[in-house]
Amino acid sequence: AKHLLGIENLAPDEITTILDLADQYVDLNRRQVKHSDALAGLTQINMFFENSTRTQASFEIAGKRLGADVMNMAMQASSIKKGETLIDTALTLNAMHPDILVVRHPHSGAVNLLASKVNCAVLNAGDGKHEHPTQALLDALTIRRKKGRLHRLSVAICGDIAHSRVARSNILLLGKMENRVRLVGPPTLMPSEVKELGVEVYDDMREGLKDVDVVMMLRLQRERMDGGFIPSEREYYHRYGLDAEKLSYAKDDAIVMHPGPMNRGVEIDGTIADDINRSVIQEQVEMGVAVRMAAMDLLARNLKTGSEDEQAVYA
Ligand code: CP
């Protein structure tokens, strides 16, 4: 296969291959490689059907640093507004012979469907509640660099799990790398398939955070709540917002993560988010550029060589 659609079909050694290459794009002093010709002569189109700051900007920067010709489709101004379907839009762009499509879409499965219709490599930049593979990979790189390993760690993923593609991709990745994953949040925001995920579930933050190595906070994703239960922000912050008192239950050297965008005073106290001794939120963004460079570099190698060995990097 030639796409990066999810963590689900990646093997542990494939995850390690991506992270090892990402390590070459950002050094231990967090200096980033800014010029390479790994994607020289290739065309990358970014199609974001849903809002994004981090993912869109970092895919664009990553492509440009690798020498690709990068085009950002302004989806709000596209012919989707005139009734053209996702697939017809993709086929139209496919006819312009791009090499890489980066796609974000509000519907789970839409990116996989699109990938089955085009000739080029497709990277999933987040599809509905399904997967956000490069987010999980950048989180994994951040954890590996901070903790010195990516196995036998205890990780608490907290908040709105039910609507989170970030949580789903992280649960899959952390499980594959043999970590202990706890989900912490109100029962109303747990996914229905929680028993099949191989995780521990807590509805009390203090119990859930006890002695963990990593605390990963999530935003309340109101845009995906479909008129269902929406907690009041005040009550939610009181019970589930990460503040110094709740964080004190985690290990003394536990790191605090958030994929962004974050809502200060809702799921996280601003002081914790800004605490450079605990919070790695900015470093996550930095690792995002390196991980996306690595993912596109590996896909481009597959495009150039077509060898079975290298194709095996992605399922
Ligand atoms: N974490 C993340 O996907 O952020 P954006 O929605 O800003 O891309």
PDB file of N, CA and C in Angstrom, residues 44-146:
ATOM      1  N   GLN A  44       2.291  18.319  -4.041  1.00  0.00           N
ATOM      2  CA  GLN A  44       1.496  17.991  -2.847  1.00  0.00           C
ATOM      3  C   GLN A  44       0.291  18.917  -2.796  1.00  0.00           C
ATOM      4  N   ILE A  45      -0.906  18.330  -2.694  1.00  0.00           N
ATOM      5  CA  ILE A  45      -2.114  19.157  -2.550  1.00  0.00           C
ATOM      6  C   ILE A  45      -2.725  18.899  -1.175  1.00  0.00           C
ATOM      7  N   ASN A  46      -2.976  19.966  -0.440  1.00  0.00           N
ATOM      8  CA  ASN A  46      -3.630  19.871   0.866  1.00  0.00           C
ATOM      9  C   ASN A  46      -5.105  20.216   0.720  1.00  0.00           C
ATOM     10  N   MET A  47      -5.960  19.274   1.105  1.00  0.00           N
ATOM     11  CA  MET A  47      -7.421  19.480   0.996  1.00  0.00           C
ATOM     12  C   MET A  47      -8.011  19.391   2.397  1.00  0.00           C
ATOM     13  N   PHE A  48      -8.326  20.515   2.983  1.00  0.00           N
ATOM     14  CA  PHE A  48      -8.875  20.534   4.336  1.00  0.00           C
ATOM     15  C   PHE A  48     -10.340  20.958   4.280  1.00  0.00           C
ATOM     16  N   PHE A  49     -11.234  19.979   4.487  1.00  0.00           N
ATOM     17  CA  PHE A  49     -12.672  20.245   4.488  1.00  0.00           C
ATOM     18  C   PHE A  49     -13.163  20.623   5.884  1.00  0.00           C
ATOM     19  N   GLU A  50     -12.238  20.734   6.822  1.00  0.00           N
ATOM     20  CA  GLU A  50     -12.568  21.093   8.199  1.00  0.00           C
ATOM     21  C   GLU A  50     -11.465  22.031   8.683  1.00  0.00           C
ATOM     22  N   ASN A  51     -11.785  22.889   9.634  1.00  0.00           N
ATOM     23  CA  ASN A  51     -10.804  23.870  10.098  1.00  0.00           C
ATOM     24  C   ASN A  51      -9.545  23.215  10.653  1.00  0.00           C
ATOM     25  N   SER A  52      -8.438  23.910  10.523  1.00  0.00           N
ATOM     26  CA  SER A  52      -7.172  23.417  11.070  1.00  0.00           C
ATOM     27  C   SER A  52      -6.198  24.571  11.171  1.00  0.00           C
ATOM     28  N   THR A  53      -5.417  24.584  12.215  1.00  0.00           N
ATOM     29  CA  THR A  53      -4.268  25.482  12.302  1.00  0.00           C
ATOM     30  C   THR A  53      -2.989  24.669  12.214  1.00  0.00           C
ATOM     31  N   ARG A  54      -2.787  23.781  13.213  1.00  0.00           N
ATOM     32  CA  ARG A  54      -1.542  23.018  13.334  1.00  0.00           C
ATOM     33  C   ARG A  54      -1.303  22.068  12.168  1.00  0.00           C
ATOM     34  N   THR A  55      -2.293  21.246  11.866  1.00  0.00           N
ATOM     35  CA  THR A  55      -2.071  20.168  10.893  1.00  0.00           C
ATOM     36  C   THR A  55      -1.845  20.743   9.503  1.00  0.00           C
ATOM     37  N   GLN A  56      -2.690  21.696   9.119  1.00  0.00           N
ATOM     38  CA  GLN A  56      -2.539  22.258   7.775  1.00  0.00           C
ATOM     39  C   GLN A  56      -1.203  23.001   7.648  1.00  0.00           C
ATOM     40  N   ALA A  57      -0.904  23.856   8.624  1.00  0.00           N
ATOM     41  CA  ALA A  57       0.344  24.632   8.535  1.00  0.00           C
ATOM     42  C   ALA A  57       1.551  23.712   8.525  1.00  0.00           C
ATOM     43  N   SER A  58       1.542  22.679   9.365  1.00  0.00           N
ATOM     44  CA  SER A  58       2.740  21.841   9.456  1.00  0.00           C
ATOM     45  C   SER A  58       2.890  20.946   8.235  1.00  0.00           C
ATOM     46  N   PHE A  59       1.797  20.488   7.637  1.00  0.00           N
ATOM     47  CA  PHE A  59       1.922  19.730   6.388  1.00  0.00           C
ATOM     48  C   PHE A  59       2.451  20.641   5.271  1.00  0.00           C
ATOM     49  N   GLU A  60       2.006  21.875   5.256  1.00  0.00           N
ATOM     50  CA  GLU A  60       2.495  22.796   4.222  1.00  0.00           C
ATOM     51  C   GLU A  60       3.988  23.081   4.427  1.00  0.00           C
ATOM     52  N   ILE A  61       4.364  23.387   5.644  1.00  0.00           N
ATOM     53  CA  ILE A  61       5.779  23.668   5.941  1.00  0.00           C
ATOM     54  C   ILE A  61       6.629  22.431   5.671  1.00  0.00           C
ATOM     55  N   ALA A  62       6.139  21.268   6.090  1.00  0.00           N
ATOM     56  CA  ALA A  62       6.899  20.020   5.891  1.00  0.00           C
ATOM     57  C   ALA A  62       7.139  19.786   4.399  1.00  0.00           C
ATOM     58  N   GLY A  63       6.101  19.941   3.590  1.00  0.00           N
ATOM     59  CA  GLY A  63       6.247  19.729   2.144  1.00  0.00           C
ATOM     60  C   GLY A  63       7.235  20.710   1.534  1.00  0.00           C
ATOM     61  N   LYS A  64       7.142  21.967   1.938  1.00  0.00           N
ATOM     62  CA  LYS A  64       8.040  22.991   1.377  1.00  0.00           C
ATOM     63  C   LYS A  64       9.485  22.738   1.802  1.00  0.00           C
ATOM     64  N   ARG A  65       9.685  22.331   3.045  1.00  0.00           N
ATOM     65  CA  ARG A  65      11.059  22.049   3.497  1.00  0.00           C
ATOM     66  C   ARG A  65      11.664  20.854   2.774  1.00  0.00           C
ATOM     67  N   LEU A  66      10.808  19.972   2.275  1.00  0.00           N
ATOM     68  CA  LEU A  66      11.312  18.807   1.536  1.00  0.00           C
ATOM     69  C   LEU A  66      11.366  19.081   0.029  1.00  0.00           C
ATOM     70  N   GLY A  67      11.044  20.300  -0.360  1.00  0.00           N
ATOM     71  CA  GLY A  67      11.209  20.679  -1.763  1.00  0.00           C
ATOM     72  C   GLY A  67      10.024  20.378  -2.663  1.00  0.00           C
ATOM     73  N   ALA A  68       8.881  20.008  -2.106  1.00  0.00           N
ATOM     74  CA  ALA A  68       7.701  19.734  -2.941  1.00  0.00           C
ATOM     75  C   ALA A  68       7.073  21.049  -3.428  1.00  0.00           C
ATOM     76  N   ASP A  69       6.311  20.941  -4.511  1.00  0.00           N
ATOM     77  CA  ASP A  69       5.437  22.044  -4.913  1.00  0.00           C
ATOM     78  C   ASP A  69       4.136  21.831  -4.152  1.00  0.00           C
ATOM     79  N   VAL A  70       3.819  22.770  -3.257  1.00  0.00           N
ATOM     80  CA  VAL A  70       2.683  22.563  -2.347  1.00  0.00           C
ATOM     81  C   VAL A  70       1.545  23.500  -2.713  1.00  0.00           C
ATOM     82  N   MET A  71       0.350  22.951  -2.840  1.00  0.00           N
ATOM     83  CA  MET A  71      -0.819  23.785  -3.099  1.00  0.00           C
ATOM     84  C   MET A  71      -1.859  23.535  -2.009  1.00  0.00           C
ATOM     85  N   ASN A  72      -2.353  24.594  -1.419  1.00  0.00           N
ATOM     86  CA  ASN A  72      -3.447  24.475  -0.447  1.00  0.00           C
ATOM     87  C   ASN A  72      -4.753  24.774  -1.156  1.00  0.00           C
ATOM     88  N   MET A  73      -5.633  23.782  -1.267  1.00  0.00           N
ATOM     89  CA  MET A  73      -6.949  24.036  -1.853  1.00  0.00           C
ATOM     90  C   MET A  73      -7.786  24.813  -0.846  1.00  0.00           C
ATOM     91  N   ALA A  74      -8.362  25.909  -1.265  1.00  0.00           N
ATOM     92  CA  ALA A  74      -9.281  26.650  -0.400  1.00  0.00           C
ATOM     93  C   ALA A  74     -10.646  25.986  -0.529  1.00  0.00           C
ATOM     94  N   MET A  75     -10.921  24.994   0.307  1.00  0.00           N
ATOM     95  CA  MET A  75     -12.127  24.177   0.123  1.00  0.00           C
ATOM     96  C   MET A  75     -13.401  25.009   0.262  1.00  0.00           C
ATOM     97  N   GLN A  76     -13.356  26.066   1.109  1.00  0.00           N
ATOM     98  CA  GLN A  76     -14.556  26.904   1.262  1.00  0.00           C
ATOM     99  C   GLN A  76     -14.891  27.628  -0.033  1.00  0.00           C
ATOM    100  N   ALA A  77     -13.864  27.831  -0.891  1.00  0.00           N
ATOM    101  CA  ALA A  77     -14.086  28.558  -2.147  1.00  0.00           C
ATOM    102  C   ALA A  77     -14.119  27.604  -3.341  1.00  0.00           C
ATOM    103  N   SER A  78     -14.169  26.293  -3.088  1.00  0.00           N
ATOM    104  CA  SER A  78     -14.108  25.315  -4.178  1.00  0.00           C
ATOM    105  C   SER A  78     -15.502  25.021  -4.731  1.00  0.00           C
ATOM    106  N   SER A  79     -15.550  24.196  -5.764  1.00  0.00           N
ATOM    107  CA  SER A  79     -16.842  23.855  -6.378  1.00  0.00           C
ATOM    108  C   SER A  79     -17.642  22.854  -5.555  1.00  0.00           C
ATOM    109  N   ILE A  80     -17.109  22.416  -4.408  1.00  0.00           N
ATOM    110  CA  ILE A  80     -17.916  21.662  -3.432  1.00  0.00           C
ATOM    111  C   ILE A  80     -19.150  22.492  -3.087  1.00  0.00           C
ATOM    112  N   LYS A  81     -18.961  23.819  -3.013  1.00  0.00           N
ATOM    113  CA  LYS A  81     -20.068  24.734  -2.680  1.00  0.00           C
ATOM    114  C   LYS A  81     -21.144  24.740  -3.760  1.00  0.00           C
ATOM    115  N   LYS A  82     -20.788  24.264  -4.970  1.00  0.00           N
ATOM    116  CA  LYS A  82     -21.782  24.206  -6.059  1.00  0.00           C
ATOM    117  C   LYS A  82     -22.376  22.813  -6.179  1.00  0.00           C
ATOM    118  N   GLY A  83     -22.075  21.951  -5.229  1.00  0.00           N
ATOM    119  CA  GLY A  83     -22.700  20.630  -5.225  1.00  0.00           C
ATOM    120  C   GLY A  83     -21.803  19.510  -5.722  1.00  0.00           C
ATOM    121  N   GLU A  84     -20.557  19.812  -6.095  1.00  0.00           N
ATOM    122  CA  GLU A  84     -19.671  18.736  -6.541  1.00  0.00           C
ATOM    123  C   GLU A  84     -19.340  17.828  -5.352  1.00  0.00           C
ATOM    124  N   THR A  85     -19.312  16.517  -5.610  1.00  0.00           N
ATOM    125  CA  THR A  85     -19.075  15.587  -4.500  1.00  0.00           C
ATOM    126  C   THR A  85     -17.595  15.536  -4.144  1.00  0.00           C
ATOM    127  N   LEU A  86     -17.326  14.921  -2.989  1.00  0.00           N
ATOM    128  CA  LEU A  86     -15.944  14.714  -2.556  1.00  0.00           C
ATOM    129  C   LEU A  86     -15.188  13.902  -3.598  1.00  0.00           C
ATOM    130  N   ILE A  87     -15.793  12.839  -4.080  1.00  0.00           N
ATOM    131  CA  ILE A  87     -15.095  11.958  -5.013  1.00  0.00           C
ATOM    132  C   ILE A  87     -14.851  12.659  -6.351  1.00  0.00           C
ATOM    133  N   ASP A  88     -15.840  13.381  -6.847  1.00  0.00           N
ATOM    134  CA  ASP A  88     -15.624  14.100  -8.118  1.00  0.00           C
ATOM    135  C   ASP A  88     -14.542  15.173  -7.943  1.00  0.00           C
ATOM    136  N   THR A  89     -14.534  15.812  -6.798  1.00  0.00           N
ATOM    137  CA  THR A  89     -13.482  16.804  -6.528  1.00  0.00           C
ATOM    138  C   THR A  89     -12.119  16.128  -6.520  1.00  0.00           C
ATOM    139  N   ALA A  90     -12.039  14.971  -5.861  1.00  0.00           N
ATOM    140  CA  ALA A  90     -10.764  14.257  -5.781  1.00  0.00           C
ATOM    141  C   ALA A  90     -10.323  13.786  -7.165  1.00  0.00           C
ATOM    142  N   LEU A  91     -11.263  13.279  -7.955  1.00  0.00           N
ATOM    143  CA  LEU A  91     -10.903  12.809  -9.306  1.00  0.00           C
ATOM    144  C   LEU A  91     -10.428  13.972 -10.172  1.00  0.00           C
ATOM    145  N   THR A  92     -11.032  15.134  -9.989  1.00  0.00           N
ATOM    146  CA  THR A  92     -10.623  16.318 -10.747  1.00  0.00           C
ATOM    147  C   THR A  92      -9.189  16.695 -10.408  1.00  0.00           C
ATOM    148  N   LEU A  93      -8.880  16.725  -9.116  1.00  0.00           N
ATOM    149  CA  LEU A  93      -7.506  17.058  -8.708  1.00  0.00           C
ATOM    150  C   LEU A  93      -6.540  15.951  -9.126  1.00  0.00           C
ATOM    151  N   ASN A  94      -7.002  14.701  -9.060  1.00  0.00           N
ATOM    152  CA  ASN A  94      -6.172  13.562  -9.456  1.00  0.00           C
ATOM    153  C   ASN A  94      -5.737  13.685 -10.913  1.00  0.00           C
ATOM    154  N   ALA A  95      -6.618  14.260 -11.738  1.00  0.00           N
ATOM    155  CA  ALA A  95      -6.311  14.416 -13.163  1.00  0.00           C
ATOM    156  C   ALA A  95      -5.204  15.438 -13.399  1.00  0.00           C
ATOM    157  N   MET A  96      -4.881  16.208 -12.364  1.00  0.00           N
ATOM    158  CA  MET A  96      -3.769  17.165 -12.476  1.00  0.00           C
ATOM    159  C   MET A  96      -2.452  16.539 -12.034  1.00  0.00           C
ATOM    160  N   HIS A  97      -2.495  15.226 -11.763  1.00  0.00           N
ATOM    161  CA  HIS A  97      -1.300  14.425 -11.446  1.00  0.00           C
ATOM    162  C   HIS A  97      -0.534  14.896 -10.212  1.00  0.00           C
ATOM    163  N   PRO A  98      -1.217  15.068  -9.084  1.00  0.00           N
ATOM    164  CA  PRO A  98      -0.462  15.292  -7.851  1.00  0.00           C
ATOM    165  C   PRO A  98       0.225  13.989  -7.450  1.00  0.00           C
ATOM    166  N   ASP A  99       1.219  14.095  -6.599  1.00  0.00           N
ATOM    167  CA  ASP A  99       1.879  12.891  -6.069  1.00  0.00           C
ATOM    168  C   ASP A  99       1.398  12.569  -4.659  1.00  0.00           C
ATOM    169  N   ILE A 100       1.030  13.624  -3.929  1.00  0.00           N
ATOM    170  CA  ILE A 100       0.608  13.463  -2.531  1.00  0.00           C
ATOM    171  C   ILE A 100      -0.648  14.299  -2.292  1.00  0.00           C
ATOM    172  N   LEU A 101      -1.671  13.678  -1.712  1.00  0.00           N
ATOM    173  CA  LEU A 101      -2.853  14.417  -1.257  1.00  0.00           C
ATOM    174  C   LEU A 101      -2.915  14.316   0.265  1.00  0.00           C
ATOM    175  N   VAL A 102      -3.055  15.445   0.923  1.00  0.00           N
ATOM    176  CA  VAL A 102      -3.239  15.465   2.374  1.00  0.00           C
ATOM    177  C   VAL A 102      -4.689  15.886   2.609  1.00  0.00           C
ATOM    178  N   VAL A 103      -5.463  15.050   3.291  1.00  0.00           N
ATOM    179  CA  VAL A 103      -6.910  15.288   3.347  1.00  0.00           C
ATOM    180  C   VAL A 103      -7.428  15.260   4.781  1.00  0.00           C
ATOM    181  N   ARG A 104      -8.183  16.290   5.138  1.00  0.00           N
ATOM    182  CA  ARG A 104      -8.967  16.296   6.385  1.00  0.00           C
ATOM    183  C   ARG A 104     -10.435  16.404   6.010  1.00  0.00           C
ATOM    184  N   HIS A 105     -11.265  15.591   6.662  1.00  0.00           N
ATOM    185  CA  HIS A 105     -12.687  15.589   6.320  1.00  0.00           C
ATOM    186  C   HIS A 105     -13.524  15.315   7.570  1.00  0.00           C
ATOM    187  N   PRO A 106     -14.696  15.939   7.689  1.00  0.00           N
ATOM    188  CA  PRO A 106     -15.503  15.730   8.908  1.00  0.00           C
ATOM    189  C   PRO A 106     -16.113  14.335   9.028  1.00  0.00           C
ATOM    190  N   HIS A 107     -16.156  13.549   7.947  1.00  0.00           N
ATOM    191  CA  HIS A 107     -16.811  12.242   8.019  1.00  0.00           C
ATOM    192  C   HIS A 107     -15.798  11.106   8.177  1.00  0.00           C
ATOM    193  N   SER A 108     -16.040  10.244   9.160  1.00  0.00           N
ATOM    194  CA  SER A 108     -15.184   9.070   9.372  1.00  0.00           C
ATOM    195  C   SER A 108     -15.218   8.202   8.114  1.00  0.00           C
ATOM    196  N   GLY A 109     -14.064   7.798   7.636  1.00  0.00           N
ATOM    197  CA  GLY A 109     -14.000   6.907   6.470  1.00  0.00           C
ATOM    198  C   GLY A 109     -13.888   7.635   5.142  1.00  0.00           C
ATOM    199  N   ALA A 110     -14.123   8.956   5.138  1.00  0.00           N
ATOM    200  CA  ALA A 110     -14.108   9.701   3.862  1.00  0.00           C
ATOM    201  C   ALA A 110     -12.713   9.669   3.216  1.00  0.00           C
ATOM    202  N   VAL A 111     -11.667   9.719   4.033  1.00  0.00           N
ATOM    203  CA  VAL A 111     -10.302   9.765   3.470  1.00  0.00           C
ATOM    204  C   VAL A 111      -9.931   8.394   2.880  1.00  0.00           C
ATOM    205  N   ASN A 112     -10.352   7.318   3.544  1.00  0.00           N
ATOM    206  CA  ASN A 112     -10.101   5.973   2.981  1.00  0.00           C
ATOM    207  C   ASN A 112     -10.819   5.817   1.647  1.00  0.00           C
ATOM    208  N   LEU A 113     -12.052   6.296   1.579  1.00  0.00           N
ATOM    209  CA  LEU A 113     -12.819   6.197   0.329  1.00  0.00           C
ATOM    210  C   LEU A 113     -12.102   6.964  -0.775  1.00  0.00           C
ATOM    211  N   LEU A 114     -11.690   8.176  -0.468  1.00  0.00           N
ATOM    212  CA  LEU A 114     -10.998   9.008  -1.448  1.00  0.00           C
ATOM    213  C   LEU A 114      -9.706   8.319  -1.924  1.00  0.00           C
ATOM    214  N   ALA A 115      -8.986   7.712  -0.989  1.00  0.00           N
ATOM    215  CA  ALA A 115      -7.713   7.058  -1.333  1.00  0.00           C
ATOM    216  C   ALA A 115      -7.927   5.922  -2.334  1.00  0.00           C
ATOM    217  N   SER A 116      -9.094   5.298  -2.252  1.00  0.00           N
ATOM    218  CA  SER A 116      -9.359   4.170  -3.155  1.00  0.00           C
ATOM    219  C   SER A 116      -9.671   4.635  -4.576  1.00  0.00           C
ATOM    220  N   LYS A 117      -9.848   5.946  -4.774  1.00  0.00           N
ATOM    221  CA  LYS A 117     -10.258   6.466  -6.088  1.00  0.00           C
ATOM    222  C   LYS A 117      -9.140   7.191  -6.825  1.00  0.00           C
ATOM    223  N   VAL A 118      -8.019   7.452  -6.162  1.00  0.00           N
ATOM    224  CA  VAL A 118      -6.967   8.267  -6.805  1.00  0.00           C
ATOM    225  C   VAL A 118      -5.678   7.459  -6.983  1.00  0.00           C
ATOM    226  N   ASN A 119      -4.777   7.967  -7.806  1.00  0.00           N
ATOM    227  CA  ASN A 119      -3.530   7.247  -8.112  1.00  0.00           C
ATOM    228  C   ASN A 119      -2.396   7.596  -7.162  1.00  0.00           C
ATOM    229  N   CYS A 120      -2.506   8.721  -6.476  1.00  0.00           N
ATOM    230  CA  CYS A 120      -1.367   9.220  -5.717  1.00  0.00           C
ATOM    231  C   CYS A 120      -1.432   8.762  -4.256  1.00  0.00           C
ATOM    232  N   ALA A 121      -0.387   9.113  -3.500  1.00  0.00           N
ATOM    233  CA  ALA A 121      -0.349   8.788  -2.072  1.00  0.00           C
ATOM    234  C   ALA A 121      -1.296   9.716  -1.312  1.00  0.00           C
ATOM    235  N   VAL A 122      -2.033   9.156  -0.354  1.00  0.00           N
ATOM    236  CA  VAL A 122      -2.960   9.948   0.447  1.00  0.00           C
ATOM    237  C   VAL A 122      -2.565   9.850   1.914  1.00  0.00           C
ATOM    238  N   LEU A 123      -2.501  11.003   2.574  1.00  0.00           N
ATOM    239  CA  LEU A 123      -2.263  11.033   4.026  1.00  0.00           C
ATOM    240  C   LEU A 123      -3.516  11.561   4.707  1.00  0.00           C
ATOM    241  N   ASN A 124      -3.956  10.836   5.723  1.00  0.00           N
ATOM    242  CA  ASN A 124      -5.135  11.237   6.476  1.00  0.00           C
ATOM    243  C   ASN A 124      -4.742  12.304   7.498  1.00  0.00           C
ATOM    244  N   ALA A 125      -5.305  13.495   7.342  1.00  0.00           N
ATOM    245  CA  ALA A 125      -5.029  14.595   8.283  1.00  0.00           C
ATOM    246  C   ALA A 125      -6.155  14.722   9.309  1.00  0.00           C
ATOM    247  N   GLY A 126      -6.935  13.635   9.457  1.00  0.00           N
ATOM    248  CA  GLY A 126      -8.046  13.623  10.420  1.00  0.00           C
ATOM    249  C   GLY A 126      -9.369  13.427   9.710  1.00  0.00           C
ATOM    250  N   ASP A 127     -10.049  12.296  10.017  1.00  0.00           N
ATOM    251  CA  ASP A 127     -11.371  12.057   9.406  1.00  0.00           C
ATOM    252  C   ASP A 127     -12.388  11.764  10.503  1.00  0.00           C
ATOM    253  N   GLY A 128     -13.298  12.707  10.698  1.00  0.00           N
ATOM    254  CA  GLY A 128     -14.385  12.550  11.674  1.00  0.00           C
ATOM    255  C   GLY A 128     -13.867  12.091  13.021  1.00  0.00           C
ATOM    256  N   LYS A 129     -14.512  11.033  13.548  1.00  0.00           N
ATOM    257  CA  LYS A 129     -14.116  10.496  14.860  1.00  0.00           C
ATOM    258  C   LYS A 129     -13.175   9.307  14.684  1.00  0.00           C
ATOM    259  N   HIS A 130     -12.697   9.082  13.450  1.00  0.00           N
ATOM    260  CA  HIS A 130     -12.005   7.842  13.119  1.00  0.00           C
ATOM    261  C   HIS A 130     -10.529   7.864  13.493  1.00  0.00           C
ATOM    262  N   GLU A 131      -9.694   8.543  12.707  1.00  0.00           N
ATOM    263  CA  GLU A 131      -8.245   8.506  12.970  1.00  0.00           C
ATOM    264  C   GLU A 131      -7.587   9.854  12.651  1.00  0.00           C
ATOM    265  N   HIS A 132      -6.471  10.092  13.294  1.00  0.00           N
ATOM    266  CA  HIS A 132      -5.621  11.257  13.034  1.00  0.00           C
ATOM    267  C   HIS A 132      -4.187  10.735  13.208  1.00  0.00           C
ATOM    268  N   PRO A 133      -3.718   9.931  12.236  1.00  0.00           N
ATOM    269  CA  PRO A 133      -2.473   9.173  12.463  1.00  0.00           C
ATOM    270  C   PRO A 133      -1.244  10.030  12.705  1.00  0.00           C
ATOM    271  N   THR A 134      -1.101  11.144  11.982  1.00  0.00           N
ATOM    272  CA  THR A 134       0.119  11.932  12.207  1.00  0.00           C
ATOM    273  C   THR A 134       0.108  12.605  13.581  1.00  0.00           C
ATOM    274  N   GLN A 135      -1.086  12.856  14.135  1.00  0.00           N
ATOM    275  CA  GLN A 135      -1.148  13.397  15.502  1.00  0.00           C
ATOM    276  C   GLN A 135      -0.616  12.361  16.487  1.00  0.00           C
ATOM    277  N   ALA A 136      -1.061  11.104  16.346  1.00  0.00           N
ATOM    278  CA  ALA A 136      -0.582  10.061  17.266  1.00  0.00           C
ATOM    279  C   ALA A 136       0.925   9.861  17.103  1.00  0.00           C
ATOM    280  N   LEU A 137       1.413   9.947  15.879  1.00  0.00           N
ATOM    281  CA  LEU A 137       2.853   9.773  15.650  1.00  0.00           C
ATOM    282  C   LEU A 137       3.655  10.920  16.261  1.00  0.00           C
ATOM    283  N   LEU A 138       3.160  12.146  16.153  1.00  0.00           N
ATOM    284  CA  LEU A 138       3.892  13.279  16.749  1.00  0.00           C
ATOM    285  C   LEU A 138       3.815  13.220  18.268  1.00  0.00           C
ATOM    286  N   ASP A 139       2.697  12.725  18.794  1.00  0.00           N
ATOM    287  CA  ASP A 139       2.595  12.537  20.243  1.00  0.00           C
ATOM    288  C   ASP A 139       3.594  11.469  20.692  1.00  0.00           C
ATOM    289  N   ALA A 140       3.697  10.399  19.901  1.00  0.00           N
ATOM    290  CA  ALA A 140       4.625   9.307  20.246  1.00  0.00           C
ATOM    291  C   ALA A 140       6.071   9.792  20.218  1.00  0.00           C
ATOM    292  N   LEU A 141       6.403  10.610  19.228  1.00  0.00           N
ATOM    293  CA  LEU A 141       7.773  11.130  19.137  1.00  0.00           C
ATOM    294  C   LEU A 141       8.074  12.018  20.349  1.00  0.00           C
ATOM    295  N   THR A 142       7.104  12.844  20.720  1.00  0.00           N
ATOM    296  CA  THR A 142       7.277  13.728  21.883  1.00  0.00           C
ATOM    297  C   THR A 142       7.491  12.893  23.149  1.00  0.00           C
ATOM    298  N   ILE A 143       6.669  11.865  23.329  1.00  0.00           N
ATOM    299  CA  ILE A 143       6.785  11.012  24.530  1.00  0.00           C
ATOM    300  C   ILE A 143       8.141  10.308  24.523  1.00  0.00           C
ATOM    301  N   ARG A 144       8.520   9.761  23.366  1.00  0.00           N
ATOM    302  CA  ARG A 144       9.778   9.007  23.296  1.00  0.00           C
ATOM    303  C   ARG A 144      10.962   9.895  23.644  1.00  0.00           C
ATOM    304  N   ARG A 145      10.938  11.138  23.175  1.00  0.00           N
ATOM    305  CA  ARG A 145      12.057  12.045  23.462  1.00  0.00           C
ATOM    306  C   ARG A 145      12.054  12.512  24.923  1.00  0.00           C
ATOM    307  N   LYS A 146      10.877  12.685  25.496  1.00  0.00           N
ATOM    308  CA  LYS A 146      10.802  13.161  26.884  1.00  0.00           C
ATOM    309  C   LYS A 146      11.066  12.046  27.890  1.00  0.00           C
TER     310      LYS A 146
END
